[in-house]
PDB file of C-alpha atoms in Angstrom:
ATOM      1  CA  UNK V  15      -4.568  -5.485  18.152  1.00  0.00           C
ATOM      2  CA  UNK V  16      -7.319  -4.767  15.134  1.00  0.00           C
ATOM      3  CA  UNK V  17      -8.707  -7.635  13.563  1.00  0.00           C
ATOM      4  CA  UNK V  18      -6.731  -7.492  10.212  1.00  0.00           C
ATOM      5  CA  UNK V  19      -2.988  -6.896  12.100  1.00  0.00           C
ATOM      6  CA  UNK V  20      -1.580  -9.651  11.239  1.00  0.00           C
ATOM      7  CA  UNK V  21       2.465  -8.962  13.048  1.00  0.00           C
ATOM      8  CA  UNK V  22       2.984  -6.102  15.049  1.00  0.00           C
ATOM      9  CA  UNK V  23       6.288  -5.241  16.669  1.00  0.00           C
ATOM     10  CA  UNK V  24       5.885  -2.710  19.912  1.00  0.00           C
ATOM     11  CA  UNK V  25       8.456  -1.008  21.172  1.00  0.00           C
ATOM     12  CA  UNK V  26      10.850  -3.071  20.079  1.00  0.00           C
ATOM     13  CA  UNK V  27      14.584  -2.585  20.379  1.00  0.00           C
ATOM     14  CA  UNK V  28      17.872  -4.478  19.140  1.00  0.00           C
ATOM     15  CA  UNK V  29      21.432  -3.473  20.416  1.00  0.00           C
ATOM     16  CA  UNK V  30      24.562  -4.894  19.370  1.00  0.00           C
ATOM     17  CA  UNK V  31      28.049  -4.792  21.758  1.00  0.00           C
ATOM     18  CA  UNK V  32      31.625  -3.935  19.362  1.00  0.00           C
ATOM     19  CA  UNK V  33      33.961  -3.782  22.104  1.00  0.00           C
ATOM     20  CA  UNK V  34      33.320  -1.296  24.812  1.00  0.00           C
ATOM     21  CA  UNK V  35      30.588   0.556  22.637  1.00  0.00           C
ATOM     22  CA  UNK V  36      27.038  -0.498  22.493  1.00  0.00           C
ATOM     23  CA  UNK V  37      25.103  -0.164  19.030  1.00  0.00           C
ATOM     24  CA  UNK V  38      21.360   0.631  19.041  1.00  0.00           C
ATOM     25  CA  UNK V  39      20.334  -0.337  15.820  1.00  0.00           C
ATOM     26  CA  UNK V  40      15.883  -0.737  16.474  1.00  0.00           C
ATOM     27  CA  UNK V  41      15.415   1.965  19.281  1.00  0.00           C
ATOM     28  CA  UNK V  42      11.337   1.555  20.378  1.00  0.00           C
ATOM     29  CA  UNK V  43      10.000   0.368  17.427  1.00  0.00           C
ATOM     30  CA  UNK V  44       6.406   0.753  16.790  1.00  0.00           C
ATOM     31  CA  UNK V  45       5.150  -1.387  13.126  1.00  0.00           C
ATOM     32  CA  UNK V  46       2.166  -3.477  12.006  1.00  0.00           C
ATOM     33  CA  UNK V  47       1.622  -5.187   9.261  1.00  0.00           C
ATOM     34  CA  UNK V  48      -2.001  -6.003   8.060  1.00  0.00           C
ATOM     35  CA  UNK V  49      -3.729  -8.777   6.095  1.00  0.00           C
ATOM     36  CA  UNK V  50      -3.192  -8.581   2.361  1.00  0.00           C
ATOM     37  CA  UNK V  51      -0.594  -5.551   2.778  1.00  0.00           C
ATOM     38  CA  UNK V  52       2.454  -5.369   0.864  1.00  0.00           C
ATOM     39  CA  UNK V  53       4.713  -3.058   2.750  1.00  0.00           C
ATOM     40  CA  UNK V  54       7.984  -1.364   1.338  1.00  0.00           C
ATOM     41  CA  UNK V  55      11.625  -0.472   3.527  1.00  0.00           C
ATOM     42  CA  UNK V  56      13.377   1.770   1.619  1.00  0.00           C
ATOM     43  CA  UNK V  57      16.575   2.765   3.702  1.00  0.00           C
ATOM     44  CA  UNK V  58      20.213   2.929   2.941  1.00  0.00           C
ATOM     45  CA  UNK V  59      22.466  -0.030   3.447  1.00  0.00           C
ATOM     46  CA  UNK V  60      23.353  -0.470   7.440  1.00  0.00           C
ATOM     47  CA  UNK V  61      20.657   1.371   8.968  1.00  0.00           C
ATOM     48  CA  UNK V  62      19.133  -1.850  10.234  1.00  0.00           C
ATOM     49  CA  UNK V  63      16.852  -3.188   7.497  1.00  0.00           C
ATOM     50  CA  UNK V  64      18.077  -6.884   8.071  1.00  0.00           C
ATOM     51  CA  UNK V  65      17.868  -6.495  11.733  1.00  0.00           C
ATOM     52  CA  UNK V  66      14.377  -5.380  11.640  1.00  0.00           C
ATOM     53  CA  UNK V  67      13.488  -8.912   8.993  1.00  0.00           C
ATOM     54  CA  UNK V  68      15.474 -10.696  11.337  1.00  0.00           C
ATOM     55  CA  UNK V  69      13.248  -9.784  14.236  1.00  0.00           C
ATOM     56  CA  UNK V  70      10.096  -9.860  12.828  1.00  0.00           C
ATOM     57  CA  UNK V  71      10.692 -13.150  11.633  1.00  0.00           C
ATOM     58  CA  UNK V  72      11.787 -14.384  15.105  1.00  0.00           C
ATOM     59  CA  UNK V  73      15.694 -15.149  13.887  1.00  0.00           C
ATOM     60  CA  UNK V  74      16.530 -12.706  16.754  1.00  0.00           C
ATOM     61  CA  UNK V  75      14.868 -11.832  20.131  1.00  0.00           C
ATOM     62  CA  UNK V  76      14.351  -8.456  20.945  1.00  0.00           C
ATOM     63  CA  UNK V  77      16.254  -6.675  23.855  1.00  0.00           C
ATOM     64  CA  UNK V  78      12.992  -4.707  24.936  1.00  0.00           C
ATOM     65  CA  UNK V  79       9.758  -4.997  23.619  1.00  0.00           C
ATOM     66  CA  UNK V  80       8.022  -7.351  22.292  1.00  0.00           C
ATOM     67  CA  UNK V  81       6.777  -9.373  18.919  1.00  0.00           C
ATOM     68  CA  UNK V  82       3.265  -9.975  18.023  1.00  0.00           C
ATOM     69  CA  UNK V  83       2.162 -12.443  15.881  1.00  0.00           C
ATOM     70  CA  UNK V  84      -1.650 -12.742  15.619  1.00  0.00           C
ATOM     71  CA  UNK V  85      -2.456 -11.675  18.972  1.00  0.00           C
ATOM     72  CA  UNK V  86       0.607 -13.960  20.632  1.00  0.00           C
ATOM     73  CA  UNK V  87       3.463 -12.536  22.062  1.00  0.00           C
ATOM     74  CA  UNK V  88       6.614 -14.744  20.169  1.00  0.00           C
ATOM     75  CA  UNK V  89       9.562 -12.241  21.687  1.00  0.00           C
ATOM     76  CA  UNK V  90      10.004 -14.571  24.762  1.00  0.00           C
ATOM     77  CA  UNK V  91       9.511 -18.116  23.303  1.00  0.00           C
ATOM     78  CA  UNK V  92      11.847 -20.758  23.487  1.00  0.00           C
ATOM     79  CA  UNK V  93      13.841 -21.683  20.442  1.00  0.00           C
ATOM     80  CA  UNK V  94      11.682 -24.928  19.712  1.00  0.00           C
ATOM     81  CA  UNK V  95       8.518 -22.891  20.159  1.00  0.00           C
ATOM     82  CA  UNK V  96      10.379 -19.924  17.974  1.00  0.00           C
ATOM     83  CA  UNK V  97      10.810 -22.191  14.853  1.00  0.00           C
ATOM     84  CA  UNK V  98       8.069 -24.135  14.862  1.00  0.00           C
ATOM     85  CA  UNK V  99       6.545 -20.860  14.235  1.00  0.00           C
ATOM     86  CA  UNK V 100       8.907 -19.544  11.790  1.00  0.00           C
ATOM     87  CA  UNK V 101       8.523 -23.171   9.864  1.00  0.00           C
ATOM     88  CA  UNK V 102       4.756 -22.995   9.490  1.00  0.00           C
ATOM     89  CA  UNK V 103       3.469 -18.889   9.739  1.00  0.00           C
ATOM     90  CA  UNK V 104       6.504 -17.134   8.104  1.00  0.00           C
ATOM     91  CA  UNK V 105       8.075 -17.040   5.049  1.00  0.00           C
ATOM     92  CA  UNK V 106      11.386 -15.544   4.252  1.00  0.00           C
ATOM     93  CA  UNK V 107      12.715 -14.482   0.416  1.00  0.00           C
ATOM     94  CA  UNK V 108      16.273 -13.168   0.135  1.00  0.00           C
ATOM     95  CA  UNK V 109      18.159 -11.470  -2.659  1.00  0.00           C
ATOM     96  CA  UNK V 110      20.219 -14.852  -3.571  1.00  0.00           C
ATOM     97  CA  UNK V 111      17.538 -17.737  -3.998  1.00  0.00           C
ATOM     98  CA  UNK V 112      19.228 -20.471  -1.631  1.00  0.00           C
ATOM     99  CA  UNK V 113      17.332 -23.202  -3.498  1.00  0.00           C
ATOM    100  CA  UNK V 114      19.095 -26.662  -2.905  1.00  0.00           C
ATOM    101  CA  UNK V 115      20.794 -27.371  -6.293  1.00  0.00           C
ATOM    102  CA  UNK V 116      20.485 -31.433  -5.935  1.00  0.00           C
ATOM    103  CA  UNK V 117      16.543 -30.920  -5.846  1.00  0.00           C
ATOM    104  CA  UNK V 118      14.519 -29.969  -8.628  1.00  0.00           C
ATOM    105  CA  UNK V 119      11.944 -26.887  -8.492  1.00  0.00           C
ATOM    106  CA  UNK V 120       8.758 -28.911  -7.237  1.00  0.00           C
ATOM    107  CA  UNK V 121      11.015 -30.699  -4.585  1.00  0.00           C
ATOM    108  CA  UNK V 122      12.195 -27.557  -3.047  1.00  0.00           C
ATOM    109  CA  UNK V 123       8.863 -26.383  -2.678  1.00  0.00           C
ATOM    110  CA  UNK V 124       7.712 -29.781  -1.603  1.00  0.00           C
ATOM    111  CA  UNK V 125      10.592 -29.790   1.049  1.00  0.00           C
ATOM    112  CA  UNK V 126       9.183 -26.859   3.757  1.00  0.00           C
ATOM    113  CA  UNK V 127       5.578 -29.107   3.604  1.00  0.00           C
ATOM    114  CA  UNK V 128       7.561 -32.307   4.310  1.00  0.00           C
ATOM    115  CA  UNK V 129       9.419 -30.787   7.129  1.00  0.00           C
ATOM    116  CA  UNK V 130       6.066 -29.972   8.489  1.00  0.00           C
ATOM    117  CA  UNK V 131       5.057 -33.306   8.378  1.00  0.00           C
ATOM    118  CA  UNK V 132       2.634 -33.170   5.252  1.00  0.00           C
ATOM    119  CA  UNK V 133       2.025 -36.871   2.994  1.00  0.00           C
ATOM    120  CA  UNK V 134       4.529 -36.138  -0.064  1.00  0.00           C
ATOM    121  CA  UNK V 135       1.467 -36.547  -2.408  1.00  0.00           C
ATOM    122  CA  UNK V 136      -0.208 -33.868  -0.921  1.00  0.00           C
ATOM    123  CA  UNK V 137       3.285 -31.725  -0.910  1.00  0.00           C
ATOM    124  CA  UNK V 138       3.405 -32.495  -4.507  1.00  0.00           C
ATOM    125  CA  UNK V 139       0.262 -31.099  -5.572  1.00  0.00           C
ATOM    126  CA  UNK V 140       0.620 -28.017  -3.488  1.00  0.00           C
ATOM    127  CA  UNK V 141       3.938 -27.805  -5.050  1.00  0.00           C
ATOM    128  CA  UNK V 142       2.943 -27.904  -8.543  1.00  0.00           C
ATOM    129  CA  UNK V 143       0.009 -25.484  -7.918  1.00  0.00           C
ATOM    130  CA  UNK V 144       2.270 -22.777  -6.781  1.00  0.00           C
ATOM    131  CA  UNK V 145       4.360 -22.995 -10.026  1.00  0.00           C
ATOM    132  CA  UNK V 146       1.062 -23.146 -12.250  1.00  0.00           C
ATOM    133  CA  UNK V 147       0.444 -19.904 -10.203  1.00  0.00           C
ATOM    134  CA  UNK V 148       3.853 -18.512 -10.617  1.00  0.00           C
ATOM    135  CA  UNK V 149       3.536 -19.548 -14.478  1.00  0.00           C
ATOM    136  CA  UNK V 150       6.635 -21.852 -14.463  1.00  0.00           C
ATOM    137  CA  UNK V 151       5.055 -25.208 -14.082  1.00  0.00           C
ATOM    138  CA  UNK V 152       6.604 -26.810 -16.838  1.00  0.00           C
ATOM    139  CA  UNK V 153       9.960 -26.351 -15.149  1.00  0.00           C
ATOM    140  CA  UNK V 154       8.532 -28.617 -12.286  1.00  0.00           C
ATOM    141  CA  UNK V 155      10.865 -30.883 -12.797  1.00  0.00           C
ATOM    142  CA  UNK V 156      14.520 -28.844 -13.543  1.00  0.00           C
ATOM    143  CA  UNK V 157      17.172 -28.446 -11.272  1.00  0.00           C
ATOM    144  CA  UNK V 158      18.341 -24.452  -9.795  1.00  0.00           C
ATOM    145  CA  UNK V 159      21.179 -24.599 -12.483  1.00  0.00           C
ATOM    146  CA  UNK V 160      18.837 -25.365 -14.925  1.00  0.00           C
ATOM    147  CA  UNK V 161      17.040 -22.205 -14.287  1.00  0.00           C
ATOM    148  CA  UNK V 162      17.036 -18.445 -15.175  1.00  0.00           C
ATOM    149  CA  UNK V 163      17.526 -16.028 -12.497  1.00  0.00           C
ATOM    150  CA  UNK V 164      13.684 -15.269 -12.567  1.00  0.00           C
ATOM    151  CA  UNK V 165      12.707 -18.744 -12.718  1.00  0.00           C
ATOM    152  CA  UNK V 166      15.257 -19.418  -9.532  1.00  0.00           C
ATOM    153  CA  UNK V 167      13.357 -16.743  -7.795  1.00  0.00           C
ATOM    154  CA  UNK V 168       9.402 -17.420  -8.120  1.00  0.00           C
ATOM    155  CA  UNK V 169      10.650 -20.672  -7.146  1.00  0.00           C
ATOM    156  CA  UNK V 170      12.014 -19.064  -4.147  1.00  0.00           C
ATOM    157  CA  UNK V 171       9.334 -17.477  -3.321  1.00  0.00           C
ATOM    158  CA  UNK V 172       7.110 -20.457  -4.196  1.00  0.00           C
ATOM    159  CA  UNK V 173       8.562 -21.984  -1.640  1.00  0.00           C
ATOM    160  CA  UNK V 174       8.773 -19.133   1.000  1.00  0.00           C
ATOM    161  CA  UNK V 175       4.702 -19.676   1.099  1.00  0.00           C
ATOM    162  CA  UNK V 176       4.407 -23.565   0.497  1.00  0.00           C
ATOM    163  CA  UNK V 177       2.893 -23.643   4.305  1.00  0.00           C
ATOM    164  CA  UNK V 178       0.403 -20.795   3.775  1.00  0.00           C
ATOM    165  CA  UNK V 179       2.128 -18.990   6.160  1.00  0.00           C
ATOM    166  CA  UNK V 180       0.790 -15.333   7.515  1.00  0.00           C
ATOM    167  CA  UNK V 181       3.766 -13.249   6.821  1.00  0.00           C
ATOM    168  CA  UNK V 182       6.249 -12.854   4.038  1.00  0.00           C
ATOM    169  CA  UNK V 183       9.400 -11.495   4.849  1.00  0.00           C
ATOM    170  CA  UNK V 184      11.843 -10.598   1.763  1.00  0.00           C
ATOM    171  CA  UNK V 185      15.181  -9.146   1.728  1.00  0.00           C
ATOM    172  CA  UNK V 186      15.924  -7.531  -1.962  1.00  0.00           C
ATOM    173  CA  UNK V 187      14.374 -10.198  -3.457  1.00  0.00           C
ATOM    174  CA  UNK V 188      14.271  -8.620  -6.981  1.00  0.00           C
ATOM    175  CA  UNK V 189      17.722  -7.197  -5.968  1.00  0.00           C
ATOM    176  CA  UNK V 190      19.692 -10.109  -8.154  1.00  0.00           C
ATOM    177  CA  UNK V 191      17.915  -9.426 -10.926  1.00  0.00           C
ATOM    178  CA  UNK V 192      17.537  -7.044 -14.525  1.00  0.00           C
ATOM    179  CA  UNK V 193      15.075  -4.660 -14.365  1.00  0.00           C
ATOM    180  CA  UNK V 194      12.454  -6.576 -16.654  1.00  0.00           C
ATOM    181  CA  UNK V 195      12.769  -9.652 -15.107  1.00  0.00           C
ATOM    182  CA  UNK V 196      12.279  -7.789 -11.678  1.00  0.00           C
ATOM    183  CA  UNK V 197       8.931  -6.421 -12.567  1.00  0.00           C
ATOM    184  CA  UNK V 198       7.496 -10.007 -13.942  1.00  0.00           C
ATOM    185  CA  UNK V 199       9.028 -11.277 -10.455  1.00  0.00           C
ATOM    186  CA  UNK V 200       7.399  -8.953  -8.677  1.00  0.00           C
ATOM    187  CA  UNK V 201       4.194  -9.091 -10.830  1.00  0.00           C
ATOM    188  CA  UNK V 202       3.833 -12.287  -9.294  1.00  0.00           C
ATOM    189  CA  UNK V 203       4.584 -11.872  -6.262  1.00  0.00           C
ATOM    190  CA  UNK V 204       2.404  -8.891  -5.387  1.00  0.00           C
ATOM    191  CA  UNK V 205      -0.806 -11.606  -7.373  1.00  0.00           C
ATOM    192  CA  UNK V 206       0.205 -14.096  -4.576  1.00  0.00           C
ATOM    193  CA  UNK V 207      -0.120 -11.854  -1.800  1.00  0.00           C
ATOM    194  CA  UNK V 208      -3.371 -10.476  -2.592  1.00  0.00           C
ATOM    195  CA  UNK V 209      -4.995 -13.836  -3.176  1.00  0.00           C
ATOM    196  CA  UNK V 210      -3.934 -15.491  -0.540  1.00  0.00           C
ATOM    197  CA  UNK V 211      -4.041 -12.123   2.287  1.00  0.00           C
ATOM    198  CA  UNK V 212      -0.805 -12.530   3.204  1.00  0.00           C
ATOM    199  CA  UNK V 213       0.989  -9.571   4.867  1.00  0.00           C
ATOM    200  CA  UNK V 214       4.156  -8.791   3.247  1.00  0.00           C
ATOM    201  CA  UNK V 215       7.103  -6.488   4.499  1.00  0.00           C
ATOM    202  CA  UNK V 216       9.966  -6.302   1.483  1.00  0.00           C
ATOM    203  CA  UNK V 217      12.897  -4.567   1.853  1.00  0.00           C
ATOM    204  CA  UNK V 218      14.123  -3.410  -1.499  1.00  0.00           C
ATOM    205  CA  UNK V 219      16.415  -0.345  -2.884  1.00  0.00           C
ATOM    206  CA  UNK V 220      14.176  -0.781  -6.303  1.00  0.00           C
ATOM    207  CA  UNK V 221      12.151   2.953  -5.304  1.00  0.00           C
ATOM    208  CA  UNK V 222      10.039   1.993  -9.015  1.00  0.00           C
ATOM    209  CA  UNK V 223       8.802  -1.009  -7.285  1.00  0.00           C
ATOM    210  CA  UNK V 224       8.624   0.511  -3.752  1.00  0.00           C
ATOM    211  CA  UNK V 225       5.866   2.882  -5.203  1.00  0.00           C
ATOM    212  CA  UNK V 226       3.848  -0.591  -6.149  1.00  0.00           C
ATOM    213  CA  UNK V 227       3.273  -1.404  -2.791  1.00  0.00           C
ATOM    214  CA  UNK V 228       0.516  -0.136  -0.882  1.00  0.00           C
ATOM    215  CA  UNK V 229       2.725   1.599   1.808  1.00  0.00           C
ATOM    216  CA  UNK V 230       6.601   2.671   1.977  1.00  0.00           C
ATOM    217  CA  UNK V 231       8.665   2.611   5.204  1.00  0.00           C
ATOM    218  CA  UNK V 232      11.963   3.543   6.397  1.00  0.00           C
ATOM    219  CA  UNK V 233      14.104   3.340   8.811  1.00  0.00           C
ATOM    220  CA  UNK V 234      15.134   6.130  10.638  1.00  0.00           C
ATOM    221  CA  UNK V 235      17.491   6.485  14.124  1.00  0.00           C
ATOM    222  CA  UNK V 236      16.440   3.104  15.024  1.00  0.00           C
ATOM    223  CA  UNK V 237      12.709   4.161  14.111  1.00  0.00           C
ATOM    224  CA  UNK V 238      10.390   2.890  11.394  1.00  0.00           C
ATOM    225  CA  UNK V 239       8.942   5.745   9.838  1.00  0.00           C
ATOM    226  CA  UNK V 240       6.588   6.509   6.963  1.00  0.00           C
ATOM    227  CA  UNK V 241       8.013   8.181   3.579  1.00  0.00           C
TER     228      UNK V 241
END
């Protein structure tokens, strides 16, 4: 594995049983991701896009093959070891912002750094540094309902890197949102992953912001290929 590969999947395959038929969705899939790489999959709905976040981010095992995550095979872990890894060295962003409504912004940013066993003063501070960054600090203290769809999202994604983890995973994460609003999102986004070197794989159908990244993927017969 080169120095800068940060997650590599190798020849990894996913299959899924509906009755008497078995469904190959990853078939050998090759796929790295590097430090400080934002990463585009652009494919059509049901191709296998979720599947493939899903097993990068260790919320499935593969059948075959195997996950790397900075040089250490994760494919085979227990469960225990499998989310102690996805709590501190991934980050996930979906399309819907899942914040927890009774918690204001800072505290759902706070909460992943709690979980991991951080002093809530230090959470705090973290916390309110990644909303300075994300330029929505003075909404520290409002609830999700309180917020606009853009604000609901950089606090998403605030959160999704609260533990300075190595990889952000995101599922549409601008997909909720107006075309304007999408860019700013993303704006920020792309400003966090280049200072901090995180690698970044986002699936989106938004082919405008696809062309922002620094590489575009899809996925095709089970294979990730370039496009």
């Amino acid at each position: 594995m080169a120095a800068d590969v940060v997650i590599e999947l190798k020849a990894v395959e996913r299959h899924y049983v509906q009755g008497q038929r078995k469904l190959t969705i990853l078939n050998g899939v090759d796929f790295s991701l590097h430090r400080g790489e934002m990463v585009a999959l652009v494919a059509p709905s049901g191709t296998g896009k979720s599947t493939l976040l899903h097993t990068a981010g260790l919320l499935e095992r593969p059948d075959a093959g195997d996950v790397m995550l900075a040089g250490r095979a994760c494919g085979r872990l227990s469960d225990d070891e499998r989310t102690a890894i996805r709590r501190n060295d991934i980050g996930f962003v979906y399309q819907f912002h899942h914040l927890l409504p009774e918690f204001s912004a800072v505290e759902n940013i706070m909460m992943p750094q709690l979980v991991k066993g951080l002093p809530a003063t230090e959470a705090r501070a973290r916390a309110m540094q990644l909303l300075d960054y994300m330029q929505i600090a003075k909404r520290a203290e409002h609830r999700p309902a309180e917020l606009s769809g853009g604000e609901q999202q950089r606090v998403a994604i605030a959160r999704a890197v609260a533990n300075a983890p190595l990889v952000l995973l995101a599922d549409e994460p601008t997909g909720n949102l107006d075309p304007t609003t999408a860019s700013y999102v993303f704006d920020a986004l792309s400003a966090l992953v280049r200072q901090s070197g995180l690698a970044a794989l986002i699936a989106t159908h938004n082919h405008e912001l696809a062309r922002r990244m620094d590489r575009r993927v899809t996925l095709s017969e089970g294979h990730v290929v370039p496009l």
